[in-house]
Amino acid sequence: MMSEKGKLVIISGPSGAGKGTVIKKLLELCPNLKFSVSATTRAPRPGETDGVEYFFLSKEKFEDMIEKDSFLEWAEYVGDYYGTPRQPIYDNIDDGHTVILDIEVQGARQVMQKEPDAVTIFIVPPDIEELNRRLRGRGTDSEEKLLARMERAKLEFKEMNKYNHVVSNDIVDRAAGEIIKLINRKDR
Ligand code: 5GP
């Protein structure tokens, strides 16, 4: 049994910054970390599994969960709902695990208010060209969604100063190493 409570870590950053890859690396390096699996109404991308990357829900089911106050936070992003199921987070923190939330800026703002001790990290791509390349390289979004994500990225950059730390995802291993140090610091 672990006695100390775990921390809550919010990771945000524009779509295409490579958050997902950095988080995967973090989870590989630190078995004590738990990823908070969000719910979403967007369709799964090839290779995504229900319950692993996300819980893929219908709009009705998602709205039912909003109604039942099952989310710590939720937001609309480029035409879909995304939300963080509340209970698993507190169960994991009580068990001593540090929990990682991969959420966009509106949701992050809600969690910062409710959980002021959360460690907040904003991941940026090394440059904007790289961000566009990564988004296009994914090859799963329609042109319209792609443009919406790029527009959205510009807005998200403006929120960067609300976070405790900004980490550049120049090299995944380096970025993950930096984040581990930030999480382990006694202050935020
Ligand atoms: P994607 O569709 O690329 O997986 O995610 C789109 C955006 O939604 C990303 O910025 C991601 O961080 C954010 N996101 C994922 N899960 C959640 C969530 O539970 N709540 C909020 N507010 N944003 C989320």
XYZ file of C-alpha atoms and ligand atoms in Angstrom, residues 13 15 19 38-39 42 45 54 73-75 77 82-84 102-104 107 138 149 156, ligand 1:
46
model
C -0.551 22.011 -26.164
C -2.867 19.581 -31.755
C 1.694 15.475 -26.797
C -10.991 10.807 -21.591
C -14.382 10.384 -23.193
C -15.017 12.012 -32.159
C -8.488 6.999 -35.623
C -10.370 7.326 -25.290
C -14.236 19.011 -16.840
C -15.459 18.861 -20.394
C -15.191 21.067 -23.484
C -13.168 21.138 -29.513
C -14.125 15.819 -24.896
C -14.313 15.205 -21.137
C -12.410 13.803 -18.162
C -4.054 15.324 -21.789
C -6.623 18.097 -22.234
C -7.100 21.275 -24.234
C -10.793 22.117 -19.878
C -1.408 12.168 -39.481
C -7.222 22.458 -35.731
C -4.160 27.758 -27.686
P -7.473 14.604 -30.457
O -8.773 14.615 -31.212
O -6.319 15.098 -31.322
O -7.184 13.300 -29.783
O -7.609 15.666 -29.274
C -7.987 16.978 -29.536
C -7.760 17.838 -28.321
O -8.635 17.447 -27.269
C -6.342 17.751 -27.762
O -5.881 19.071 -27.525
C -6.521 17.005 -26.464
O -5.581 17.444 -25.488
C -7.913 17.437 -26.068
N -8.560 16.511 -25.132
C -8.458 15.167 -25.051
N -9.185 14.693 -24.039
C -9.760 15.771 -23.449
C -10.621 15.941 -22.309
O -11.010 15.007 -21.613
N -11.007 17.196 -22.023
C -10.603 18.280 -22.737
N -11.027 19.466 -22.340
N -9.782 18.161 -23.801
C -9.373 16.925 -24.147
